[in-house]
Tab-separated table of C-alpha atoms in Angstrom:
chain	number	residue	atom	x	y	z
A	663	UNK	CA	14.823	20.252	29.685
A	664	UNK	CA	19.009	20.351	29.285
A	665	UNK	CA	20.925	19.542	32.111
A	666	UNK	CA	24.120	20.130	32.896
A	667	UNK	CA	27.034	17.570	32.331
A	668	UNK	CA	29.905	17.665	35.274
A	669	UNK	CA	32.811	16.309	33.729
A	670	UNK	CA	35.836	15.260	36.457
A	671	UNK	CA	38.171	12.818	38.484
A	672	UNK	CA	36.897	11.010	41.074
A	673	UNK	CA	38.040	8.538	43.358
A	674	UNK	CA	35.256	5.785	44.736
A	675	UNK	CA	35.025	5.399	47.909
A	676	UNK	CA	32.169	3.214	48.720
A	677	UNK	CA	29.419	2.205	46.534
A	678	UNK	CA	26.000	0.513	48.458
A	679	UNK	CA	23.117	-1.135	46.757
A	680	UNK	CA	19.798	0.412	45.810
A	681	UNK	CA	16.645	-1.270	44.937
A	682	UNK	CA	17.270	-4.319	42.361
A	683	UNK	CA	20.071	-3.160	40.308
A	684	UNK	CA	20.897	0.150	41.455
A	685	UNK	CA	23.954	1.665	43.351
A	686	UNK	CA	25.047	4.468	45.266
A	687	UNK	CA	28.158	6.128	45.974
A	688	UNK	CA	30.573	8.332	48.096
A	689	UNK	CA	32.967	9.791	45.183
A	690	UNK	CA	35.449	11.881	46.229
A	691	UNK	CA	35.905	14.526	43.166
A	692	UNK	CA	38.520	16.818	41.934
A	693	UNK	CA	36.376	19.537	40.909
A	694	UNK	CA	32.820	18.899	42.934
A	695	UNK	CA	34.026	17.659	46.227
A	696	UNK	CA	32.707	14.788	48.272
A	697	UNK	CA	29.510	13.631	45.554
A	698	UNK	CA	27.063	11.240	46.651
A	699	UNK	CA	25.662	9.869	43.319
A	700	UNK	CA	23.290	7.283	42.030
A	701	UNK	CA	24.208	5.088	39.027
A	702	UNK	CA	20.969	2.834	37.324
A	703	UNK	CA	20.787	-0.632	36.715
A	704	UNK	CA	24.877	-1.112	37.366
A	705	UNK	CA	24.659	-3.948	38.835
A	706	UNK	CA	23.649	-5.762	36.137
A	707	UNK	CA	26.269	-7.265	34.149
A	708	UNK	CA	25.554	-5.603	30.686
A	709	UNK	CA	26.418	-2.028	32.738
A	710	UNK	CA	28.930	0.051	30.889
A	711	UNK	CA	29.503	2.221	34.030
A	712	UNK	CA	30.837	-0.855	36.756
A	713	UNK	CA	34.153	-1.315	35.174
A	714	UNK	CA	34.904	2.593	36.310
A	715	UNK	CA	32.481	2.484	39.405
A	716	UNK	CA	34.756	-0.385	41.163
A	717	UNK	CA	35.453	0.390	45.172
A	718	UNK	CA	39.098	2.121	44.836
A	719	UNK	CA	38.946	3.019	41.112
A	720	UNK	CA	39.936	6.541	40.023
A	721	UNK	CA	37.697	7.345	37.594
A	722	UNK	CA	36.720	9.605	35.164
A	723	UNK	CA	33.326	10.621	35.327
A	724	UNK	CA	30.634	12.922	34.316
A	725	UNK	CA	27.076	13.960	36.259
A	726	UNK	CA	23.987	15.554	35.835
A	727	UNK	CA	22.259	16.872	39.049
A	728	UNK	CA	19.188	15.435	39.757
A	729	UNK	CA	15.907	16.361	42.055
A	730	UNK	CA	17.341	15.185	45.030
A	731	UNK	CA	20.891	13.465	43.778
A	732	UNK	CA	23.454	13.307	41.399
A	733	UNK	CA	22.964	10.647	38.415
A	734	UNK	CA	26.490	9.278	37.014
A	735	UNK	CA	25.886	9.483	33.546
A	736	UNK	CA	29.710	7.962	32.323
A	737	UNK	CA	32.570	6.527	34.302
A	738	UNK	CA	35.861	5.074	32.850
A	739	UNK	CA	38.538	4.057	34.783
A	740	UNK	CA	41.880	5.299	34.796
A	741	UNK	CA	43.258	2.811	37.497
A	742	UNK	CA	41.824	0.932	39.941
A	743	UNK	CA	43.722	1.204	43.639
A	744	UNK	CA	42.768	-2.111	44.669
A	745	UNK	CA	44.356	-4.109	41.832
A	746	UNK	CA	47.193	-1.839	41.891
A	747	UNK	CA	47.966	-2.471	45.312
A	748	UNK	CA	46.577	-5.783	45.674
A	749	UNK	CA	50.454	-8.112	45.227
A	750	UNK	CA	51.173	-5.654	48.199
A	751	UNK	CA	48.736	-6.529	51.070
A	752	UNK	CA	50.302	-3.558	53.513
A	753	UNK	CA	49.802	-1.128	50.969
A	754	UNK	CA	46.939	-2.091	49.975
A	755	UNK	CA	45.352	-1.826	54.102
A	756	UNK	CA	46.879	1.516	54.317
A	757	UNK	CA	45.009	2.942	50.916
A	758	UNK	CA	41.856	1.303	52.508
A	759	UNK	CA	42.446	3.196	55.701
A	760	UNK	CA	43.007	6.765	54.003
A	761	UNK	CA	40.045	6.626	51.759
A	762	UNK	CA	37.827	5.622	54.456
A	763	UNK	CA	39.107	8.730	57.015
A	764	UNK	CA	38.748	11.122	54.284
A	765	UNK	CA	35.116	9.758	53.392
A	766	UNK	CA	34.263	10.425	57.494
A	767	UNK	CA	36.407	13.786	56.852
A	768	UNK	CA	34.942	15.235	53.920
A	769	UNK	CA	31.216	16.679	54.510
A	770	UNK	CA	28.864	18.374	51.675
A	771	UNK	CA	30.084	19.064	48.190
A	772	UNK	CA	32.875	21.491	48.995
A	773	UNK	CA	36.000	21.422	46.129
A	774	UNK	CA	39.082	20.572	47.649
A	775	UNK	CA	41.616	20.564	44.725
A	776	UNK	CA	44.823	20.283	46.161
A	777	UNK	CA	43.803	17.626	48.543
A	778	UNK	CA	42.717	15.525	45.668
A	779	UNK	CA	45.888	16.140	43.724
A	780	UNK	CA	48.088	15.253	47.344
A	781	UNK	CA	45.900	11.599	47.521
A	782	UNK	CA	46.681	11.599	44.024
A	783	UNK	CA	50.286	12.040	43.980
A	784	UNK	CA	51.112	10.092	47.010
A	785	UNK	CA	49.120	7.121	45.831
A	786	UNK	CA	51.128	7.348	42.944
A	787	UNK	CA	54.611	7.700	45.324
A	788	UNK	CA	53.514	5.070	47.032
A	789	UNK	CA	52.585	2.433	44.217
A	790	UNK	CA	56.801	2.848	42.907
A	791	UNK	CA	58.869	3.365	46.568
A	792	UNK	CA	59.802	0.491	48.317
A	793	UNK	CA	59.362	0.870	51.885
A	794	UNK	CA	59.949	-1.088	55.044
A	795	UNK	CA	56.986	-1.466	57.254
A	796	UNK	CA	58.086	1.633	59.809
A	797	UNK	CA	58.724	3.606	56.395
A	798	UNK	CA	55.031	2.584	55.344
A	799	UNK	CA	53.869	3.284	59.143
A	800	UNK	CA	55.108	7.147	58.323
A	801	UNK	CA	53.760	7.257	55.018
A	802	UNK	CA	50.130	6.668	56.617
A	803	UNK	CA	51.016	9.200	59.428
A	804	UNK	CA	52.411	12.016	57.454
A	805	UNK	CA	49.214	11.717	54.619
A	806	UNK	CA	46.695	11.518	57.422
A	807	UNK	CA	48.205	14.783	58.838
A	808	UNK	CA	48.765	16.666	55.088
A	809	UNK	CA	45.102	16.053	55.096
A	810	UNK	CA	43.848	16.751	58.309
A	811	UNK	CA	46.031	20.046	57.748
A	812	UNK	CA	44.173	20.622	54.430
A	813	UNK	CA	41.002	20.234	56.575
A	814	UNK	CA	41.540	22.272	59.169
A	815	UNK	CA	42.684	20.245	61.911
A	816	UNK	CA	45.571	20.170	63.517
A	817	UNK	CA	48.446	21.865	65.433
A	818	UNK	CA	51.303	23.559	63.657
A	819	UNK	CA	54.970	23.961	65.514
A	820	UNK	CA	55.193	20.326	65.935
A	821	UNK	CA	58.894	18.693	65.461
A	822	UNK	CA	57.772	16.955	62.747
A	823	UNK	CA	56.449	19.910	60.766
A	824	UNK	CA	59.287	19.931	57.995
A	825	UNK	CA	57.480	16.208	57.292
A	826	UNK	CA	53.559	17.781	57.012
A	827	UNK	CA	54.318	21.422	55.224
A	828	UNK	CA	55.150	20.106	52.097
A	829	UNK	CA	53.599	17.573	49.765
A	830	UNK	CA	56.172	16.115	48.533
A	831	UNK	CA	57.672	12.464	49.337
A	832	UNK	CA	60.973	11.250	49.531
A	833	UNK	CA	62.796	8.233	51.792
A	834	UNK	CA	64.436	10.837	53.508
A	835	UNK	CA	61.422	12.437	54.443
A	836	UNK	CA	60.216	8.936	55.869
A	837	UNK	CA	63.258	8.380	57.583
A	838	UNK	CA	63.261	11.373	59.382
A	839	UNK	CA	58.917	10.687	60.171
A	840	UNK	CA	60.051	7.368	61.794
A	841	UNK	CA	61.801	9.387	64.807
A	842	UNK	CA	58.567	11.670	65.185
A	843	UNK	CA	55.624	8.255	64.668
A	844	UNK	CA	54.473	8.330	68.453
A	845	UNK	CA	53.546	12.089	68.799
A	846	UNK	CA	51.882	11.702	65.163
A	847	UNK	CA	49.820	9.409	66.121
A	848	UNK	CA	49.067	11.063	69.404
A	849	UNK	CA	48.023	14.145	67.349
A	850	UNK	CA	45.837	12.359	64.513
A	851	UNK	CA	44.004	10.721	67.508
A	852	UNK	CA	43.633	14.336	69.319
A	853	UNK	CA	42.314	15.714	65.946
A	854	UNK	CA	40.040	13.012	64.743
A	855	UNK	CA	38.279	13.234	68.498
A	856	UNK	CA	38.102	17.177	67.908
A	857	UNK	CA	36.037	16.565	64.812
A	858	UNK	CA	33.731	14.682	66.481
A	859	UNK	CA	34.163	11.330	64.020
């Protein structure tokens, strides 16, 4: 029997044992959505597939479906968030953050394209701006409401809307986030209690 090979980006999210030597994990995909897949024996330390299955990698990787699960059948990493942001302990707590709301935000294998590309890009803004720590504080606000936008969630006609209707970054775009942080944060906590998280 053939099966079908599923070739795309991912970022990993979490990955939990299974059994002796197993894995799973929570792989947020350009092209397949949220995938929860199973990856044999990776534990072991002759695995070609953990060096691209790390927590925080962005991988490429390719799938087959199986009876009840997806099987990882290659992963190669193209960078791994944790190392990158590692010398930068902030940054590094705020990438945490994001990829853990948007594993409790994503449900079912639904493709969501453009939100990959917007974690994409801003992790990659991120890793090269230097920011002070209220400049950080709105980077994490203004991504967590780009995606809860993307989602579904959300009120428009806010005061900071010029800040969430675009995906681009810039410092001035932070600056002008810093004057609007306490009624983003109101509204991330309103929509993340809509959803029922």
């Amino acid at each position: 029997m053939a099966y079908h090979i599923y070739t795309t980006k991912g970022l990993i999210l979490a990955g939990l044992p299974q059994g002796e030597s197993d894995k799973y994990y929570y792989i947020f995909t350009e092209d397949l959505g949220l995938v929860i897949a199973s990856a044999k024996s990776v534990r072991k330390n002759e695995s070609k597939l953990r060096f691209g299955l790390s927590d925080l990698a962005l991988s490429e990787l390719s799938f087959i479906r199986g009876k009840n699960r997806w099987k990882i059948t290659h992963a190669r990493e193209i960078e791994n968030l944790h190392r990158a942001f590692a010398p930068d302990q902030p940054k590094e707590r705020v990438v945490a953050r994001i990829l853990e709301m948007l594993q409790k935000l994503l449900t079912g294998e639904e493709k969501h394209t453009e939100l990959f590309t917007l974690i994409e890009d801003s992790f990659q803004f991120l890793s090269h701006a230097k920011m002070l720590s209220s400049e950080l504080r709105s980077f994490e606000l203004v991504l967590m409401l780009r995606i809860l936008r993307m989602l579904g969630y959300g009120k428009e006609g806010r005061a900071y809307e010029s800040c969430v209707n675009t995906t681009a970054w810039s410092g001035h775009l932070l600056d002008d986030a810093v004057l609007h942080q306490k009624q983003m944060t109101e509204d991330i906590n309103n929509s993340i209690e809509a959803s029922q998280l």
